[in-house]
Tab-separated table of C-alpha atoms and ligand atoms in Angstrom:
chain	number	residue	atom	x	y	z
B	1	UNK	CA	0.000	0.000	0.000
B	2	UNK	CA	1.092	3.261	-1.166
B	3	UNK	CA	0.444	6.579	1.342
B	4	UNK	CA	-0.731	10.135	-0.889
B	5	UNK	CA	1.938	12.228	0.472
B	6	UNK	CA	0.456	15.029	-1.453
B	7	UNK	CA	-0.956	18.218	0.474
B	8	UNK	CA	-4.700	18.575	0.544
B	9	UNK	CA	-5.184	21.726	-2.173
B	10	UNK	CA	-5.496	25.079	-0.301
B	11	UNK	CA	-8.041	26.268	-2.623
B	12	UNK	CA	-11.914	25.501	-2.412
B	13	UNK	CA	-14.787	27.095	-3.628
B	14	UNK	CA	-18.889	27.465	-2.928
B	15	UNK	CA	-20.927	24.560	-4.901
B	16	UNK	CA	-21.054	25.938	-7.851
B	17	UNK	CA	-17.881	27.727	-8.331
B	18	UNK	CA	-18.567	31.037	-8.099
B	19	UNK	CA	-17.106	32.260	-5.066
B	20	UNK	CA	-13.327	30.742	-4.579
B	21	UNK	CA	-11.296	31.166	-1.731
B	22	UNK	CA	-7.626	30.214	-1.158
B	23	UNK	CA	-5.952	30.365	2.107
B	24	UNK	CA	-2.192	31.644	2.871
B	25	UNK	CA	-1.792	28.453	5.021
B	26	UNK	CA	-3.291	25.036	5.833
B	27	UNK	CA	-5.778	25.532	9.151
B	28	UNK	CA	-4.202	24.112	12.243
B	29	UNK	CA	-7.642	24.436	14.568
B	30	UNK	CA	-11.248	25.162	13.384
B	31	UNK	CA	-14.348	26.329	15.270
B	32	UNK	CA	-17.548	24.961	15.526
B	33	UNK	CA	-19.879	27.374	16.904
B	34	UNK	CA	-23.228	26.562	18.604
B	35	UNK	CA	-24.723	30.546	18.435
B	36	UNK	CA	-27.788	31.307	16.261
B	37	UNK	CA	-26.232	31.696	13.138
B	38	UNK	CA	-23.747	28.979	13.189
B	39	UNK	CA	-25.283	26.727	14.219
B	40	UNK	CA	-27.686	26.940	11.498
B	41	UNK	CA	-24.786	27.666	9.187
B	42	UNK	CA	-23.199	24.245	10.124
B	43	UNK	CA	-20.188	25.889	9.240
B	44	UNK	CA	-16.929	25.160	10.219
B	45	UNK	CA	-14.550	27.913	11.047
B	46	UNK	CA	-11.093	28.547	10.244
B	47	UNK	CA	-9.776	32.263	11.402
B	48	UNK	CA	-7.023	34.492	9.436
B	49	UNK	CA	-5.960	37.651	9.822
B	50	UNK	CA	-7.983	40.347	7.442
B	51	UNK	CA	-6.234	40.217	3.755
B	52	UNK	CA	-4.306	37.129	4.409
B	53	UNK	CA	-7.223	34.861	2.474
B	54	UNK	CA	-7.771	35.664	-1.396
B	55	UNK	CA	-11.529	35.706	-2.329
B	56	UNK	CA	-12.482	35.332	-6.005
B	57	UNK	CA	-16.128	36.534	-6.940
B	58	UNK	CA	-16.767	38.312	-3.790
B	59	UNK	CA	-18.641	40.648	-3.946
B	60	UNK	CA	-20.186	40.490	-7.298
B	61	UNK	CA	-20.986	37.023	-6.504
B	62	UNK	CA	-21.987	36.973	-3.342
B	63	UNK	CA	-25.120	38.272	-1.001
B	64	UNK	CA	-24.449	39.034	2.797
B	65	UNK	CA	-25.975	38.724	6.343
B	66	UNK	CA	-25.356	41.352	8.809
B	67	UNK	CA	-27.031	40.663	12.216
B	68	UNK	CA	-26.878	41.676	15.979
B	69	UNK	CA	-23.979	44.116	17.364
B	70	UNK	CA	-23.226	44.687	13.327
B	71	UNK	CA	-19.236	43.969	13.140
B	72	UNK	CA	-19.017	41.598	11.002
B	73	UNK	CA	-21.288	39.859	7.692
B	74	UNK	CA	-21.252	36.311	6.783
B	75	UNK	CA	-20.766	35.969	2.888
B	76	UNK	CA	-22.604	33.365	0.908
B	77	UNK	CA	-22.801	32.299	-3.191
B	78	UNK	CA	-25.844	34.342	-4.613
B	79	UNK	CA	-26.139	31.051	-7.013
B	80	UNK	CA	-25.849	28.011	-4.752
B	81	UNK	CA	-26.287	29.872	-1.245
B	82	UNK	CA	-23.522	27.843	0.333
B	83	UNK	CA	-21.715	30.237	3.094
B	84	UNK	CA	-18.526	30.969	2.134
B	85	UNK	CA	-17.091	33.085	5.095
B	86	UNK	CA	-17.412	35.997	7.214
B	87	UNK	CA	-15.058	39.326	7.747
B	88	UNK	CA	-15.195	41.965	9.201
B	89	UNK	CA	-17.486	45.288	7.978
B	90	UNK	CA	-14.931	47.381	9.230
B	91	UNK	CA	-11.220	46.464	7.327
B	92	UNK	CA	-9.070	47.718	10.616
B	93	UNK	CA	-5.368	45.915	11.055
B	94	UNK	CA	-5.498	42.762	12.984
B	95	UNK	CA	-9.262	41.861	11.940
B	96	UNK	CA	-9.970	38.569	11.840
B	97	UNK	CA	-11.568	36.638	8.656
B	98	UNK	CA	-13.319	33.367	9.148
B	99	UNK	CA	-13.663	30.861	6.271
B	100	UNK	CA	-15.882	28.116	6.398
B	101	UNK	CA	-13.418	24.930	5.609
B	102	UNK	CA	-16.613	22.993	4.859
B	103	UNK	CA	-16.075	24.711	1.178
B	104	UNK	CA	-12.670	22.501	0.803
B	105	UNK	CA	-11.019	18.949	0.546
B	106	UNK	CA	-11.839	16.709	3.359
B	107	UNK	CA	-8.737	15.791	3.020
B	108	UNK	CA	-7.675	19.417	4.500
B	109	UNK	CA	-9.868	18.602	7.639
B	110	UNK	CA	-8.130	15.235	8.844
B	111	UNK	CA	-5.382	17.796	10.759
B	112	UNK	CA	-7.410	20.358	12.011
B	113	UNK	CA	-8.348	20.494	15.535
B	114	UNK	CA	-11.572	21.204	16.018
B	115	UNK	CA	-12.644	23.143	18.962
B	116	UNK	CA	-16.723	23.605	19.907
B	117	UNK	CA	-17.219	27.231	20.778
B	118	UNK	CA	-20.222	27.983	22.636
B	119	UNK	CA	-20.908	31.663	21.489
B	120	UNK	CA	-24.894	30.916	22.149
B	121	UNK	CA	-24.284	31.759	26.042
B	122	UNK	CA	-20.962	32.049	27.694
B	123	UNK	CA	-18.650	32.774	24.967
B	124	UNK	CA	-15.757	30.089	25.539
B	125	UNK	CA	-14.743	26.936	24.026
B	126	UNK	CA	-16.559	24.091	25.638
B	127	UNK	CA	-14.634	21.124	24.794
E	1	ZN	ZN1	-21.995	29.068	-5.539
């Protein structure tokens, strides 16, 4: 038996293609968050700083959801409705950008650590 020593790609997309993302590095740790959104989402969250993650067909591909204290929108394909990520609405140094990994290779999950987040009440990581 032969082992596929070859990297999971770094690039993924929404369902149909419209919205591509790649990322500047391969996720170490995701989040999966249990608040309102996410949870509804079932997305799974990998953070990098503002900038770092290249976004193809965002905006003119995409629709948004702002919600609640209004810092940040979750981006999803305006064609298949798959959500793609969320940044910031305000493009300050040191932002954070989440990207939903469910939009890549599975392959790309198998070494991520993933942490559950409880942001529905107390705001920490509950595992
Ligand atoms: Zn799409």
């Amino acid at each position: 038996m032969t082992i596929d020593q070859t990297p999971p790609s770094l690039q993924g997309s929404c369902h149909c293609g419209a919205v591509r993302i790649t990322l500047p590095s391969a996720p170490e740790k995701a989040t999966d968050c249990n608040c309102s959104v996410c949870r509804r989402l079932a997305g799974l969250w990998a953070y990098y700083e503002f900038g770092t993650v290249l976004v193809e067909g965002h905006p003119g591909n995409t629709d948004e959801y702002i919600w609640g204290d209004r810092t940040l929108r979750t981006v999803r394909c305006k064609t298949c409705g798959v959500a793609t990520h969320w940044e910031p609405l305000e493009h300050q140094p040191g932002q954070k950008h989440g990207v939903n990994l469910r939009n890549f290779d599975p392959m790309l999950l198998q070494s991520v650590q993933v942490r559950k987040f409880d942001g529905a009440d107390t705001w920490t990581f509950i595992d």
